[in-house]
Amino acid sequence: MNKNPEKLCVIGDPVMHSISPLIHNFIYREKGINGLYEKIRVEKHELKNFVTSAKNGRWLGFNVTIPHKESILQFLSGLDSTARKTGAVNTVKLDSGRLIGFNTDVAGCELSLKSVIDNPLKNALIIGSGGATKAAVSALLNLGIPDITVLNRNMARAEKLSDFFRINSGAHIKTAGLQDKTFSDFTKHADIIINATPVGMWPDTENSVLQENCLLKQGAIVFDMVPRPAITTMLKRAEQSGAVTVSGLLMLIFQAAEAHKIWFGQDYDDNLIDEIKNYLFTKHRDTVQ
Ligand SMILES: NC(=O)c1ccc[n+]([C@@H]2O[C@H](COP(=O)([O-])OP(=O)(O)OC[C@H]3O[C@@H](n4cnc5c(N)ncnc54)[C@H](OP(=O)(O)O)[C@@H]3O)[C@@H](O)[C@H]2O)c1
C-alpha cells in the first residue's frame, strides 16, 4: 500500500510566483523521498488559523515568506540560535505538535556571498529593513564585515532593526533614509550592495533599486536577493558597471537545501546545488529567466 507523502509547503502573500516547490520537489525525486511540497497563500489575518491547522499534524514543516517572517515568531514554541539572533524565521519544523523556527536565509545569504568573496571586505550597504535584511545583516556579521549601513524608506523600521542587532549582537548597524542623499553617495563607497526589497521581482521586472549610471566602487559585489528573475534589472545594471554579481536564485537554492537538511536530516553537496540550477535553467527556463 502506498504511504501518504510527507507534506511540506511555503506560506506567504504573494506566494504564487514562488520557485520553492520546484526546488524541493526536485530534491525529493533525486533522493527518492515520498514528499510533496506546495505553495499556499496565507494573508496576514490568516496566519493564526494556518498555524492551528499545522499543529494538527498536516505538515512535516513549512517555509515562511513575505510578509510573515517576523510575525510567525509569536506562534512558535522554540527557535534555533540563528533564528534567535536574527529575529526572523523562514523555516518551521513540527516536532510532536510543537513549532520550532529556524532561519536558513542566513546560511543561504552567507554561502552565496562566500562564492564570490576573495578578499576581506570592510563595508556593506543593504536596502530594505524586513526579514530578508535581518538575514543579510546576520550573514554579514558572520562573515566578519564590520561596517553595515541599512537604507530604508521607513526610517522607524530601519532604526528598530538596528536596535535589535545592538541589543542581541552588540553590533552597530548604521541607518539612513532612502531619500537622505542621492543613492550614489551611498553606493560609491560600498564593497557589497544588497537589495533586500521586492523591487524588481517578477512581474515588476523592469524596476530596480539601482538606477542607471549609479556610481559603484571598483570591484564591488552587487547581490539582488530577488530570486525571480534570476538576472534582475539591478544585476544587469551592476554587470554593465563592472561589478561582481550574485543572484537571489542562488540564495534561494542554498536556503532550500539547508531547510531540507532540517526537515529530513539529509546533508547536501555542491553537486546537488549544481543539479538544481541545471534543472531550473533547462526545464523551467521561462520561470526563472
Ligand atoms: N533569494 C532568497 O532566498 C530570498 C530570501 C528571503 C527574501 N528574499 C527576497 O527579499 C525581498 C524582501 O523580503 P522580506 O521578507 O524582507 O520582505 P518584507 O519583510 O516585507 O520587507 C520588505 C522591505 O522592502 C522595502 N520595500 C518594499 N517595497 C519597496 C519599494 N518599492 N521601494 C523601496 N523599498 C521597498 C520595505 O520598506 P518599508 O519598510 O519602507 O515598507 C521593507 O523594508 C523579497 O523580494 C524576497 O523575495 C529572497
mmCIF file of C-alpha atoms and ligand atoms in Angstrom:
data_model
loop_
_atom_site.group_PDB
_atom_site.id
_atom_site.type_symbol
_atom_site.label_atom_id
_atom_site.label_comp_id
_atom_site.label_asym_id
_atom_site.label_seq_id
_atom_site.Cartn_x
_atom_site.Cartn_y
_atom_site.Cartn_z
ATOM 1 C CA MET A 1 0.000 0.000 0.000
ATOM 2 C CA ASN A 2 1.323 3.486 -0.903
ATOM 3 C CA LYS A 3 2.026 5.622 2.140
ATOM 4 C CA ASN A 4 0.739 9.209 2.040
ATOM 5 C CA PRO A 5 3.529 11.617 1.063
ATOM 6 C CA GLU A 6 5.244 13.784 3.681
ATOM 7 C CA LYS A 7 3.621 17.191 3.226
ATOM 8 C CA LEU A 8 5.528 20.471 3.231
ATOM 9 C CA CYS A 9 4.750 23.938 1.919
ATOM 10 C CA VAL A 10 5.695 27.597 1.708
ATOM 11 C CA ILE A 11 3.233 30.148 3.058
ATOM 12 C CA GLY A 12 3.196 33.818 2.132
ATOM 13 C CA ASP A 13 1.335 36.560 0.324
ATOM 14 C CA PRO A 14 2.076 36.896 -2.530
ATOM 15 C CA VAL A 15 3.371 33.352 -2.959
ATOM 16 C CA MET A 16 2.071 32.045 -6.273
ATOM 17 C CA HIS A 17 5.276 33.189 -8.049
ATOM 18 C CA SER A 18 7.416 31.076 -5.660
ATOM 19 C CA ILE A 19 10.016 28.729 -7.157
ATOM 20 C CA SER A 20 10.441 26.811 -3.861
ATOM 21 C CA PRO A 21 8.067 23.922 -4.835
ATOM 22 C CA LEU A 22 10.134 23.286 -7.987
ATOM 23 C CA ILE A 23 13.330 23.066 -5.904
ATOM 24 C CA HIS A 24 12.008 20.889 -3.071
ATOM 25 C CA ASN A 25 10.034 18.503 -5.281
ATOM 26 C CA PHE A 26 13.192 18.096 -7.409
ATOM 27 C CA ILE A 27 15.178 17.202 -4.263
ATOM 28 C CA TYR A 28 12.516 14.611 -3.267
ATOM 29 C CA ARG A 29 12.723 12.953 -6.693
ATOM 30 C CA GLU A 30 16.550 12.963 -6.598
ATOM 31 C CA LYS A 31 16.662 11.491 -3.076
ATOM 32 C CA GLY A 32 13.753 9.044 -3.565
ATOM 33 C CA ILE A 33 11.650 10.720 -0.858
ATOM 34 C CA ASN A 34 7.858 10.322 -0.842
ATOM 35 C CA GLY A 35 7.245 14.041 -0.298
ATOM 36 C CA LEU A 36 5.037 16.793 -1.673
ATOM 37 C CA TYR A 37 5.871 20.497 -1.343
ATOM 38 C CA GLU A 38 3.130 23.031 -2.141
ATOM 39 C CA LYS A 39 2.656 26.807 -2.053
ATOM 40 C CA ILE A 40 -0.204 28.230 -0.027
ATOM 41 C CA ARG A 41 -1.360 31.831 0.004
ATOM 42 C CA VAL A 42 -1.799 32.888 3.624
ATOM 43 C CA GLU A 43 -2.816 36.506 4.147
ATOM 44 C CA LYS A 44 -1.700 38.381 7.266
ATOM 45 C CA HIS A 45 -5.011 37.804 9.105
ATOM 46 C CA GLU A 46 -4.968 34.064 8.248
ATOM 47 C CA LEU A 47 -1.600 33.245 9.846
ATOM 48 C CA LYS A 48 -3.049 32.202 13.227
ATOM 49 C CA ASN A 49 -5.527 29.798 11.566
ATOM 50 C CA PHE A 50 -2.779 28.303 9.427
ATOM 51 C CA VAL A 51 -0.600 27.729 12.494
ATOM 52 C CA THR A 52 -3.505 25.983 14.285
ATOM 53 C CA SER A 53 -4.042 23.686 11.282
ATOM 54 C CA ALA A 54 -0.292 22.992 11.086
ATOM 55 C CA LYS A 55 -0.245 21.956 14.749
ATOM 56 C CA ASN A 56 -2.989 19.448 13.999
ATOM 57 C CA GLY A 57 -0.408 17.452 12.155
ATOM 58 C CA ARG A 58 -0.941 18.064 8.461
ATOM 59 C CA TRP A 59 2.580 19.279 7.773
ATOM 60 C CA LEU A 60 6.085 17.962 8.448
ATOM 61 C CA GLY A 61 7.257 21.553 8.197
ATOM 62 C CA PHE A 62 6.883 24.717 6.180
ATOM 63 C CA ASN A 63 8.741 27.716 4.836
ATOM 64 C CA VAL A 64 7.621 31.240 5.627
ATOM 65 C CA THR A 65 7.978 34.130 3.225
ATOM 66 C CA ILE A 66 6.736 37.726 2.816
ATOM 67 C CA PRO A 67 5.028 39.080 4.996
ATOM 68 C CA HIS A 68 5.223 36.507 7.842
ATOM 69 C CA LYS A 69 8.941 36.099 8.630
ATOM 70 C CA GLU A 70 8.721 38.215 11.776
ATOM 71 C CA SER A 71 5.031 37.828 12.716
ATOM 72 C CA ILE A 72 5.365 33.993 12.818
ATOM 73 C CA LEU A 73 7.634 34.294 15.898
ATOM 74 C CA GLN A 74 4.679 34.838 18.281
ATOM 75 C CA PHE A 75 3.272 31.386 17.369
ATOM 76 C CA LEU A 76 6.464 29.337 17.821
ATOM 77 C CA SER A 77 7.446 27.177 20.818
ATOM 78 C CA GLY A 78 11.185 27.455 20.191
ATOM 79 C CA LEU A 79 13.872 28.992 17.993
ATOM 80 C CA ASP A 80 17.282 27.763 16.934
ATOM 81 C CA SER A 81 20.197 30.065 17.742
ATOM 82 C CA THR A 82 20.394 31.603 14.243
ATOM 83 C CA ALA A 83 16.686 32.478 14.205
ATOM 84 C CA ARG A 84 17.001 33.914 17.728
ATOM 85 C CA LYS A 85 19.990 36.098 16.768
ATOM 86 C CA THR A 86 18.271 37.177 13.536
ATOM 87 C CA GLY A 87 14.767 37.824 14.863
ATOM 88 C CA ALA A 88 13.195 36.296 11.749
ATOM 89 C CA VAL A 89 12.161 32.789 10.708
ATOM 90 C CA ASN A 90 11.886 31.273 7.232
ATOM 91 C CA THR A 91 11.715 27.561 8.145
ATOM 92 C CA VAL A 92 9.455 25.828 10.664
ATOM 93 C CA LYS A 93 9.694 22.221 11.772
ATOM 94 C CA LEU A 94 6.881 20.401 13.562
ATOM 95 C CA ASP A 95 8.181 18.453 16.499
ATOM 96 C CA SER A 96 5.412 16.488 18.320
ATOM 97 C CA GLY A 97 2.934 19.320 17.745
ATOM 98 C CA ARG A 98 5.462 21.995 18.741
ATOM 99 C CA LEU A 99 6.581 24.516 16.114
ATOM 100 C CA ILE A 100 10.315 25.211 16.062
ATOM 101 C CA GLY A 101 11.653 28.134 13.996
ATOM 102 C CA PHE A 102 14.877 28.282 12.014
ATOM 103 C CA ASN A 103 16.421 30.808 9.656
ATOM 104 C CA THR A 104 18.112 29.230 6.649
ATOM 105 C CA ASP A 105 18.136 32.563 4.766
ATOM 106 C CA VAL A 106 21.225 33.431 6.822
ATOM 107 C CA ALA A 107 23.187 30.419 5.552
ATOM 108 C CA GLY A 108 21.743 30.974 2.058
ATOM 109 C CA CYS A 109 22.970 34.564 2.038
ATOM 110 C CA GLU A 110 26.340 33.700 3.575
ATOM 111 C CA LEU A 111 27.067 30.814 1.172
ATOM 112 C CA SER A 112 26.035 32.926 -1.851
ATOM 113 C CA LEU A 113 28.380 35.733 -0.811
ATOM 114 C CA LYS A 114 31.209 33.304 0.026
ATOM 115 C CA SER A 115 31.045 32.049 -3.577
ATOM 116 C CA VAL A 116 32.322 35.463 -4.793
ATOM 117 C CA ILE A 117 34.327 36.958 -1.897
ATOM 118 C CA ASP A 118 38.095 36.631 -2.446
ATOM 119 C CA ASN A 119 39.485 39.251 -0.076
ATOM 120 C CA PRO A 120 38.360 40.552 3.301
ATOM 121 C CA LEU A 121 35.736 43.271 2.802
ATOM 122 C CA LYS A 122 35.121 46.252 5.065
ATOM 123 C CA ASN A 123 31.635 47.563 4.423
ATOM 124 C CA ALA A 124 28.193 46.694 3.086
ATOM 125 C CA LEU A 125 25.047 48.588 2.129
ATOM 126 C CA ILE A 126 21.635 46.887 2.409
ATOM 127 C CA ILE A 127 18.413 48.338 1.002
ATOM 128 C CA GLY A 128 15.313 47.250 2.958
ATOM 129 C CA SER A 129 14.522 46.564 6.611
ATOM 130 C CA GLY A 130 12.375 43.438 6.657
ATOM 131 C CA GLY A 131 13.126 39.796 7.379
ATOM 132 C CA ALA A 132 15.498 39.500 4.415
ATOM 133 C CA THR A 133 17.569 42.430 5.681
ATOM 134 C CA LYS A 134 17.812 40.808 9.107
ATOM 135 C CA ALA A 135 19.133 37.630 7.455
ATOM 136 C CA ALA A 136 21.613 39.676 5.398
ATOM 137 C CA VAL A 137 22.885 41.534 8.492
ATOM 138 C CA SER A 138 23.381 38.224 10.352
ATOM 139 C CA ALA A 139 25.231 36.751 7.360
ATOM 140 C CA LEU A 140 27.483 39.823 7.033
ATOM 141 C CA LEU A 141 28.278 39.725 10.770
ATOM 142 C CA ASN A 142 29.131 36.005 10.426
ATOM 143 C CA LEU A 143 31.432 36.909 7.520
ATOM 144 C CA GLY A 144 33.199 39.459 9.747
ATOM 145 C CA ILE A 145 32.156 42.550 7.773
ATOM 146 C CA PRO A 146 32.209 45.283 10.400
ATOM 147 C CA ASP A 147 30.651 48.325 8.717
ATOM 148 C CA ILE A 148 26.999 47.802 7.698
ATOM 149 C CA THR A 149 24.546 50.506 6.584
ATOM 150 C CA VAL A 150 20.826 49.845 6.147
ATOM 151 C CA LEU A 151 18.817 52.157 3.858
ATOM 152 C CA ASN A 152 15.034 52.112 4.045
ATOM 153 C CA ARG A 153 12.002 54.208 3.075
ATOM 154 C CA ASN A 154 10.558 53.835 6.559
ATOM 155 C CA MET A 155 13.284 55.066 8.919
ATOM 156 C CA ALA A 156 11.485 53.901 12.060
ATOM 157 C CA ARG A 157 11.665 50.306 10.797
ATOM 158 C CA ALA A 158 15.375 50.651 9.988
ATOM 159 C CA GLU A 159 16.035 52.049 13.482
ATOM 160 C CA LYS A 160 14.115 49.165 15.055
ATOM 161 C CA LEU A 161 16.241 46.683 13.115
ATOM 162 C CA SER A 162 19.426 48.463 14.178
ATOM 163 C CA ASP A 163 18.286 48.402 17.840
ATOM 164 C CA PHE A 164 17.569 44.677 17.559
ATOM 165 C CA PHE A 165 21.167 43.908 16.493
ATOM 166 C CA ARG A 166 22.667 46.326 19.048
ATOM 167 C CA ILE A 167 20.791 44.560 21.855
ATOM 168 C CA ASN A 168 21.224 40.980 20.603
ATOM 169 C CA SER A 169 24.690 41.021 18.986
ATOM 170 C CA GLY A 170 26.298 44.231 20.241
ATOM 171 C CA ALA A 171 26.673 45.251 16.574
ATOM 172 C CA HIS A 172 26.408 48.871 15.445
ATOM 173 C CA ILE A 173 24.311 48.995 12.255
ATOM 174 C CA LYS A 174 24.130 52.440 10.622
ATOM 175 C CA THR A 175 20.790 53.560 9.184
ATOM 176 C CA ALA A 176 19.665 56.150 6.646
ATOM 177 C CA GLY A 177 16.523 57.034 4.731
ATOM 178 C CA LEU A 178 16.411 56.081 1.060
ATOM 179 C CA GLN A 179 15.736 59.763 0.334
ATOM 180 C CA ASP A 180 18.534 61.162 2.564
ATOM 181 C CA LYS A 181 21.215 61.654 -0.110
ATOM 182 C CA THR A 182 21.462 60.718 -3.736
ATOM 183 C CA PHE A 183 21.785 56.953 -3.965
ATOM 184 C CA SER A 184 25.279 57.176 -5.483
ATOM 185 C CA ASP A 185 26.565 58.876 -2.313
ATOM 186 C CA PHE A 186 25.927 55.554 -0.580
ATOM 187 C CA THR A 187 26.815 53.124 -3.356
ATOM 188 C CA LYS A 188 30.138 54.638 -4.455
ATOM 189 C CA HIS A 189 31.884 53.592 -1.212
ATOM 190 C CA ALA A 190 30.237 50.181 -0.725
ATOM 191 C CA ASP A 191 32.179 46.911 -1.064
ATOM 192 C CA ILE A 192 28.877 44.992 -1.104
ATOM 193 C CA ILE A 193 25.416 46.279 -2.084
ATOM 194 C CA ILE A 194 22.431 44.061 -1.258
ATOM 195 C CA ASN A 195 18.861 44.579 -2.402
ATOM 196 C CA ALA A 196 16.596 43.110 0.287
ATOM 197 C CA THR A 197 13.380 44.673 -1.046
ATOM 198 C CA PRO A 198 10.934 43.103 -3.537
ATOM 199 C CA VAL A 199 11.742 45.841 -6.100
ATOM 200 C CA GLY A 200 12.405 44.165 -9.475
ATOM 201 C CA MET A 201 10.694 40.902 -8.567
ATOM 202 C CA TRP A 202 8.542 39.218 -11.211
ATOM 203 C CA PRO A 203 6.252 40.559 -12.705
ATOM 204 C CA ASP A 204 7.719 44.022 -11.920
ATOM 205 C CA THR A 205 10.934 43.094 -13.723
ATOM 206 C CA GLU A 206 11.832 46.496 -15.243
ATOM 207 C CA ASN A 207 12.201 48.063 -11.816
ATOM 208 C CA SER A 208 15.472 48.301 -9.869
ATOM 209 C CA VAL A 209 16.734 49.938 -6.679
ATOM 210 C CA LEU A 210 19.965 50.642 -8.577
ATOM 211 C CA GLN A 211 19.359 53.466 -11.021
ATOM 212 C CA GLU A 212 21.142 53.717 -14.355
ATOM 213 C CA ASN A 213 24.557 55.404 -14.087
ATOM 214 C CA CYS A 214 24.651 54.845 -10.333
ATOM 215 C CA LEU A 215 28.255 55.077 -9.114
ATOM 216 C CA LEU A 216 29.822 51.839 -7.876
ATOM 217 C CA LYS A 217 33.185 51.190 -6.261
ATOM 218 C CA GLN A 218 35.605 49.244 -8.437
ATOM 219 C CA GLY A 219 35.242 45.509 -7.768
ATOM 220 C CA ALA A 220 32.003 45.992 -5.800
ATOM 221 C CA ILE A 221 29.776 42.969 -5.214
ATOM 222 C CA VAL A 222 26.099 43.528 -6.042
ATOM 223 C CA PHE A 223 23.699 40.948 -4.627
ATOM 224 C CA ASP A 224 19.998 41.083 -5.509
ATOM 225 C CA MET A 225 18.043 38.836 -3.124
ATOM 226 C CA VAL A 226 15.097 38.814 -5.556
ATOM 227 C CA PRO A 227 15.103 35.193 -6.822
ATOM 228 C CA ARG A 228 12.875 35.641 -9.858
ATOM 229 C CA PRO A 229 14.021 36.556 -12.437
ATOM 230 C CA ALA A 230 17.487 35.098 -11.839
ATOM 231 C CA ILE A 231 19.093 38.069 -13.582
ATOM 232 C CA THR A 232 17.201 41.168 -12.475
ATOM 233 C CA THR A 233 17.467 44.674 -13.935
ATOM 234 C CA MET A 234 19.602 45.555 -10.880
ATOM 235 C CA LEU A 235 22.067 42.772 -11.713
ATOM 236 C CA LYS A 236 22.155 43.721 -15.411
ATOM 237 C CA ARG A 237 22.990 47.346 -14.500
ATOM 238 C CA ALA A 238 25.618 46.237 -11.978
ATOM 239 C CA GLU A 239 27.252 43.943 -14.509
ATOM 240 C CA GLN A 240 27.368 46.774 -17.077
ATOM 241 C CA SER A 241 29.216 48.848 -14.456
ATOM 242 C CA GLY A 242 31.783 46.079 -13.951
ATOM 243 C CA ALA A 243 30.501 44.798 -10.597
ATOM 244 C CA VAL A 244 30.623 41.177 -9.452
ATOM 245 C CA THR A 245 27.006 39.993 -9.281
ATOM 246 C CA VAL A 246 25.186 37.437 -7.136
ATOM 247 C CA SER A 247 21.669 36.214 -7.918
ATOM 248 C CA GLY A 248 18.918 35.699 -5.353
ATOM 249 C CA LEU A 249 18.173 32.425 -7.127
ATOM 250 C CA LEU A 250 21.467 31.007 -5.800
ATOM 251 C CA MET A 251 20.489 32.088 -2.285
ATOM 252 C CA LEU A 252 17.050 30.513 -2.713
ATOM 253 C CA ILE A 253 18.650 27.196 -3.677
ATOM 254 C CA PHE A 254 21.082 27.255 -0.733
ATOM 255 C CA GLN A 255 18.373 28.174 1.795
ATOM 256 C CA ALA A 256 16.143 25.375 0.415
ATOM 257 C CA ALA A 257 18.937 22.797 0.730
ATOM 258 C CA GLU A 258 19.516 23.970 4.331
ATOM 259 C CA ALA A 259 15.768 23.673 5.099
ATOM 260 C CA HIS A 260 15.742 20.172 3.602
ATOM 261 C CA LYS A 261 18.587 19.265 5.975
ATOM 262 C CA ILE A 262 16.462 20.417 8.936
ATOM 263 C CA TRP A 263 13.309 18.522 7.876
ATOM 264 C CA PHE A 264 14.860 15.286 6.592
ATOM 265 C CA GLY A 265 18.316 15.223 8.227
ATOM 266 C CA GLN A 266 19.984 14.873 4.813
ATOM 267 C CA ASP A 267 23.091 16.907 4.074
ATOM 268 C CA TYR A 268 23.910 18.177 0.578
ATOM 269 C CA ASP A 269 26.957 18.965 -1.510
ATOM 270 C CA ASP A 270 27.870 21.312 -4.382
ATOM 271 C CA ASN A 271 26.700 18.677 -6.890
ATOM 272 C CA LEU A 272 23.123 18.920 -5.643
ATOM 273 C CA ILE A 273 23.260 22.746 -5.861
ATOM 274 C CA ASP A 274 24.523 22.486 -9.469
ATOM 275 C CA GLU A 275 21.881 19.875 -10.346
ATOM 276 C CA ILE A 276 19.094 22.129 -9.018
ATOM 277 C CA LYS A 277 20.449 25.111 -11.007
ATOM 278 C CA ASN A 278 20.712 22.962 -14.125
ATOM 279 C CA TYR A 279 17.187 21.594 -13.661
ATOM 280 C CA LEU A 280 15.685 25.076 -13.241
ATOM 281 C CA PHE A 281 17.536 26.543 -16.228
ATOM 282 C CA THR A 282 16.723 23.635 -18.553
ATOM 283 C CA LYS A 283 13.210 22.505 -17.525
ATOM 284 C CA HIS A 284 11.875 25.815 -16.143
ATOM 285 C CA ARG A 285 13.800 28.393 -18.157
ATOM 286 C CA ASP A 286 10.700 30.586 -18.692
ATOM 287 C CA THR A 287 10.025 30.699 -14.952
ATOM 288 C CA VAL A 288 13.498 31.599 -13.723
ATOM 289 C CA GLN A 289 14.531 33.964 -16.527
HETATM 290 N N1 LIG B 1 16.606 34.679 -2.533
HETATM 291 C C1 LIG B 1 16.138 34.287 -1.369
HETATM 292 O O1 LIG B 1 16.352 33.151 -0.931
HETATM 293 C C2 LIG B 1 15.357 35.252 -0.547
HETATM 294 C C3 LIG B 1 15.169 35.013 0.814
HETATM 295 C C4 LIG B 1 14.465 35.951 1.546
HETATM 296 C C5 LIG B 1 13.927 37.065 0.940
HETATM 297 N N2 LIG B 1 14.117 37.262 -0.380
HETATM 298 C C6 LIG B 1 13.573 38.438 -1.061
HETATM 299 O O2 LIG B 1 13.844 39.604 -0.303
HETATM 300 C C7 LIG B 1 12.830 40.563 -0.519
HETATM 301 C C8 LIG B 1 12.346 41.143 0.797
HETATM 302 O O3 LIG B 1 11.770 40.139 1.621
HETATM 303 P P1 LIG B 1 11.344 40.432 3.153
HETATM 304 O O4 LIG B 1 10.864 39.158 3.696
HETATM 305 O O5 LIG B 1 12.383 41.190 3.885
HETATM 306 O O6 LIG B 1 10.090 41.421 2.945
HETATM 307 P P2 LIG B 1 9.440 42.438 3.982
HETATM 308 O O7 LIG B 1 9.644 41.982 5.384
HETATM 309 O O8 LIG B 1 8.052 42.698 3.500
HETATM 310 O O9 LIG B 1 10.312 43.776 3.793
HETATM 311 C C9 LIG B 1 10.351 44.417 2.569
HETATM 312 C C10 LIG B 1 11.273 45.628 2.644
HETATM 313 O O10 LIG B 1 11.324 46.174 1.325
HETATM 314 C C11 LIG B 1 11.022 47.559 1.378
HETATM 315 N N3 LIG B 1 10.294 47.929 0.152
HETATM 316 C C12 LIG B 1 9.175 47.334 -0.345
HETATM 317 N N4 LIG B 1 8.818 47.937 -1.492
HETATM 318 C C13 LIG B 1 9.718 48.932 -1.715
HETATM 319 C C14 LIG B 1 9.857 49.922 -2.729
HETATM 320 N N5 LIG B 1 9.012 49.980 -3.753
HETATM 321 N N6 LIG B 1 10.891 50.772 -2.633
HETATM 322 C C15 LIG B 1 11.758 50.712 -1.604
HETATM 323 N N7 LIG B 1 11.669 49.810 -0.595
HETATM 324 C C16 LIG B 1 10.658 48.927 -0.657
HETATM 325 C C17 LIG B 1 10.163 47.752 2.606
HETATM 326 O O11 LIG B 1 10.336 49.083 3.007
HETATM 327 P P3 LIG B 1 9.387 49.803 4.118
HETATM 328 O O12 LIG B 1 9.836 49.246 5.438
HETATM 329 O O13 LIG B 1 9.713 51.241 3.934
HETATM 330 O O14 LIG B 1 7.976 49.436 3.754
HETATM 331 C C18 LIG B 1 10.776 46.737 3.563
HETATM 332 O O15 LIG B 1 11.879 47.289 4.239
HETATM 333 C C19 LIG B 1 11.748 39.840 -1.342
HETATM 334 O O16 LIG B 1 11.896 40.172 -2.694
HETATM 335 C C20 LIG B 1 12.056 38.381 -1.146
HETATM 336 O O17 LIG B 1 11.665 37.595 -2.273
HETATM 337 C C21 LIG B 1 14.819 36.375 -1.129
#
